[in-house]
Amino acid sequence: MANCERIRVGILGFGTVGEGTYRMICDNEEEIVQKVGCPIEVRRIGIRDPKKERSLPGEFFTTDLEDIVSDPEIDVVIEVIGGEEPALSLIDLALDKGKHVVTANKELIAKHGSRLVTKARKLGLDLHFEAAVGGGIPIVQPLKHQLAGNDIVKMMGVLNGTSNFILTKMWDEEQTFDEALAGAQKAGYAEADPTNDVDGFDTMYKIAILAAIAFGKQIPLDLIHREGIRKVTQKDMHYAEVLGYRIKLLGIVEETGADDEILIRVHPTLVPEDHQVAKVEDAYNALWLHGDFVGDLMFSGKGAGSFPTASAVVGDLIDVGRNMMIGGSGSAIPYGEGMKCRPIGKLETRYYMRLVVADKPNTLGRIATVFGEAGVGLAAMEMRTLENDLGEIVFLTHKCVESSFTSSLEDVRLLDVVESVESWFRVED
Amino acid sequence: MANCERIRVGILGFGTVGEGTYRMICDNEEEIVQKVGCPIEVRRIGIRDPKKERSLPGEFFTTDLEDIVSDPEIDVVIEVIGGEEPALSLIDLALDKGKHVVTANKELIAKHGSRLVTKARKLGLDLHFEAAVGGGIPIVQPLKHQLAGNDIVKMMGVLNGTSNFILTKMWDEEQTFDEALAGAQKAGYAEADPTNDVDGFDTMYKIAILAAIAFGKQIPLDLIHREGIRKVTQKDMHYAEVLGYRIKLLGIVEETGADDEILIRVHPTLVPEDHQVAKVEDAYNALWLHGDFVGDLMFSGKGAGSFPTASAVVGDLIDVGRNMMIGGSGSAIPYGEGMKCRPIGKLETRYYMRLVVADKPNTLGRIATVFGEAGVGLAAMEMRTLENDLGEIVFLTHKCVESSFTSSLEDVRLLDVVESVESWFRVED
């Protein structure tokens, strides 16, 4: 199937990533030829809106995307439409028609990766998705290859640039969440509907993909505990700082010790200020991991945007091209389905909480007694006087089981000296 | 050639890396089988000293290393002896005998990589060397694959764990170089003869390998400017801190803009304290790079030691195994020879220098005039009074050409008001 004189490519989608990919293939032609052994030629580009002005001549474009994936003159299909449909049907059809596939689609791979990779492997085709996680940062393939001999014990990632940009602005410029979100939207980092980013869906897809590769089985998305950053306040950031922490939206996955069982979660997290993950700023992404032999590793870089994402797409494309040249295609590494996930209630970690309380004798004693009787040890405390005979108390607990913590927090909430539980977050040490 | 029931391995060398590799293959058998599709079996291990006590039964071992690389029952040879000979002859013989090779040998690859990789490719064999740079941190393969579409503009690496450990101790615990070196030797980080580490040879081999991959041609080692850390003092670290910098031993390579020309160097460097590279501590390694599409990237982790290096060796071995299973071996990416290197005298950067001077009127004026007339602009200064009518001056220059800087520094050295030029270092901003 390989045309040995050139690798012929069809691109589905010509948004920022599609256009960046096209530009990179043109701009760095020399590097690419040297590495693949022959040129890569973009033959056709599939778009949705034929009326939109484009930077290329019209003959490249078609709105008939099925025609691209069926074209016998195309060897590799690059899918950068995003979302579940029509991307999934198009990728299925491309594989059926004998084409290698490179995709940047995290939602698709998080939901259907196992089936698609297994199908590609059976057909002797490549299916790569480095761009689905961490933009241009090489994460997916290193996990599949250079780190493949390790038992991965834990991974923690700042995987959503938009949320990290918002949290950085809240931190650096003392903005509220709403102000920072509006700024991110203005700067082009956040969509008009920011749900996918700020409510943790994007991070969930990405950590699910990484976990599937590291642990060898697709992760059922409904078993991933997911919280976004809407509830993070200036005040919590301030107390976190006093206690020596930063607040980051993390995707976290770890082995539980039981066979084929992990605990996987997405939530705002207090991270010690000297941990590498705490220092990831603005729209940067990072993945920290611990493997049994490799120890601690950290990868960081620009996790999104036209050019960094194109870098990953073109890296995959070069690998597909090389495999075509040496006849070694079908290098996708299949993984199964049905990973077991431990419920979040069984998590053991430390907790941060902020309470508004009545500023009167024995308030602290009564609260501390409830926690103490539930076996939840308190490790650090900050206390401030508010107006109207109220006070504010922040606690950091010792390590405890989440269900014990949340039930004792419910008991505390019911005390007459407690006005409200303003917030609580998990802590990583 | 592939034995589809198991991949049969011979290990040359059973020092810390060889033993770590053997242990990882045994300990993580399950992960490896899942990823390769069949088991990996260590058949024989080549050693130099048959009398040394070993943790394995004697039947594994032989002192006849040629016999291992000629053994028809071995598919893959792992070379972890280190040094040029006999490693080079053994690898050549292994390839001649049709065996895939995984090596952790930086000196060998820095000197002979181009020829060996080209030979392996012609013979349809794999030759991988992820472990040669950065221990377990995936750097080599990501440069070859995921980043292959980028024009790499610059790379800077903390690539020698021993030197970084010594510099960290000097910084954190106010030790002298000699004290910190003795501590590193006691902790097992430094050899009795520390030349390879502290004089920059190890860093030179590693940055040469990375440059060869990124720029597609082997780097003549004699064209790499190399300085070690013996001349770094507590005092320079202190002044660097006052000016907002840390001192790190870096391997640096950058494009000059001319075709097939780079500038490549190894030396102690002042790095801004908020740069990611400045924060790499102890025996950790890191590589920072800038690619035209991917932007800034950083990889960090444990760059040496038995287990992290084994992680990289086994990652390569798994890739070889997979390629054998799908018949796609020979995936080594050849690179040519004869990269041009711009002489260090043509470098344009900023400079730090520390002078001991006569503490009398117009000393500063005369020094500043010499620099000024040579076109070397001064950007920052610190001045202290010493005993015996002497003073100490530290300057940070603006960007200038190194040959102008060094010749004007020679002129300054000859001034009668200048007692001595105590030190000077290059600065990265």
PDB file of N, CA, C and O in Angstrom, chain B residues 6-7 15 35 103 164 205 245 301 318 322 324 342 386 390 402:
ATOM      1  N   ARG B   6       9.998 -16.586  22.502  1.00  0.00           N
ATOM      2  CA  ARG B   6      10.665 -15.760  23.499  1.00  0.00           C
ATOM      3  C   ARG B   6      11.782 -14.968  22.837  1.00  0.00           C
ATOM      4  O   ARG B   6      12.353 -15.392  21.842  1.00  0.00           O
ATOM      5  N   ILE B   7      12.079 -13.793  23.416  1.00  0.00           N
ATOM      6  CA  ILE B   7      13.206 -12.998  22.941  1.00  0.00           C
ATOM      7  C   ILE B   7      14.390 -13.368  23.826  1.00  0.00           C
ATOM      8  O   ILE B   7      14.322 -13.215  25.047  1.00  0.00           O
ATOM      9  N   GLY B  15      27.783  -4.850  35.971  1.00  0.00           N
ATOM     10  CA  GLY B  15      27.945  -3.825  37.004  1.00  0.00           C
ATOM     11  C   GLY B  15      26.564  -3.368  37.441  1.00  0.00           C
ATOM     12  O   GLY B  15      25.573  -4.096  37.287  1.00  0.00           O
ATOM     13  N   LYS B  35       3.535  -6.193  26.950  1.00  0.00           N
ATOM     14  CA  LYS B  35       3.911  -5.179  25.974  1.00  0.00           C
ATOM     15  C   LYS B  35       4.643  -5.747  24.766  1.00  0.00           C
ATOM     16  O   LYS B  35       4.537  -5.208  23.679  1.00  0.00           O
ATOM     17  N   THR B 103      22.404  -0.427  23.846  1.00  0.00           N
ATOM     18  CA  THR B 103      23.601  -0.032  24.592  1.00  0.00           C
ATOM     19  C   THR B 103      23.320   1.205  25.444  1.00  0.00           C
ATOM     20  O   THR B 103      22.478   2.034  25.099  1.00  0.00           O
ATOM     21  N   ASN B 164      26.131  17.918  39.150  1.00  0.00           N
ATOM     22  CA  ASN B 164      25.002  18.656  39.698  1.00  0.00           C
ATOM     23  C   ASN B 164      24.854  18.412  41.197  1.00  0.00           C
ATOM     24  O   ASN B 164      24.490  19.319  41.950  1.00  0.00           O
ATOM     25  N   TYR B 205      29.806  14.011  25.863  1.00  0.00           N
ATOM     26  CA  TYR B 205      29.310  12.865  25.094  1.00  0.00           C
ATOM     27  C   TYR B 205      27.792  12.954  24.929  1.00  0.00           C
ATOM     28  O   TYR B 205      27.246  12.711  23.860  1.00  0.00           O
ATOM     29  N   TYR B 245      21.014  34.615  39.844  1.00  0.00           N
ATOM     30  CA  TYR B 245      21.383  33.462  39.024  1.00  0.00           C
ATOM     31  C   TYR B 245      21.806  32.263  39.880  1.00  0.00           C
ATOM     32  O   TYR B 245      22.150  32.422  41.055  1.00  0.00           O
ATOM     33  N   GLY B 301      14.410  14.095  35.512  1.00  0.00           N
ATOM     34  CA  GLY B 301      14.294  12.856  36.279  1.00  0.00           C
ATOM     35  C   GLY B 301      15.665  12.413  36.730  1.00  0.00           C
ATOM     36  O   GLY B 301      16.627  13.173  36.613  1.00  0.00           O
ATOM     37  N   ILE B 318      12.259  -3.705  24.969  1.00  0.00           N
ATOM     38  CA  ILE B 318      10.857  -3.970  24.649  1.00  0.00           C
ATOM     39  C   ILE B 318      10.559  -3.526  23.221  1.00  0.00           C
ATOM     40  O   ILE B 318       9.859  -4.213  22.465  1.00  0.00           O
ATOM     41  N   ARG B 322       9.213  -5.927  20.291  1.00  0.00           N
ATOM     42  CA  ARG B 322       8.001  -5.650  19.508  1.00  0.00           C
ATOM     43  C   ARG B 322       8.300  -5.643  18.016  1.00  0.00           C
ATOM     44  O   ARG B 322       7.538  -6.158  17.213  1.00  0.00           O
ATOM     45  N   MET B 324      10.639  -7.168  16.500  1.00  0.00           N
ATOM     46  CA  MET B 324      10.864  -8.544  16.065  1.00  0.00           C
ATOM     47  C   MET B 324       9.530  -9.249  15.843  1.00  0.00           C
ATOM     48  O   MET B 324       9.375  -9.998  14.881  1.00  0.00           O
ATOM     49  N   ARG B 342      30.628  26.098  14.931  1.00  0.00           N
ATOM     50  CA  ARG B 342      31.181  27.446  15.020  1.00  0.00           C
ATOM     51  C   ARG B 342      32.109  27.528  16.239  1.00  0.00           C
ATOM     52  O   ARG B 342      31.757  27.016  17.306  1.00  0.00           O
ATOM     53  N   LEU B 386      37.948  44.580  50.246  1.00  0.00           N
ATOM     54  CA  LEU B 386      38.675  43.468  50.879  1.00  0.00           C
ATOM     55  C   LEU B 386      39.724  44.054  51.822  1.00  0.00           C
ATOM     56  O   LEU B 386      39.846  45.281  51.956  1.00  0.00           O
ATOM     57  N   LEU B 390      42.630  46.226  49.034  1.00  0.00           N
ATOM     58  CA  LEU B 390      42.125  45.588  47.812  1.00  0.00           C
ATOM     59  C   LEU B 390      40.602  45.652  47.791  1.00  0.00           C
ATOM     60  O   LEU B 390      39.960  45.872  48.823  1.00  0.00           O
ATOM     61  N   GLU B 402      32.212  36.678  22.130  1.00  0.00           N
ATOM     62  CA  GLU B 402      33.161  36.169  23.113  1.00  0.00           C
ATOM     63  C   GLU B 402      34.593  36.623  22.858  1.00  0.00           C
ATOM     64  O   GLU B 402      35.320  36.987  23.795  1.00  0.00           O
TER      65      GLU B 402
END
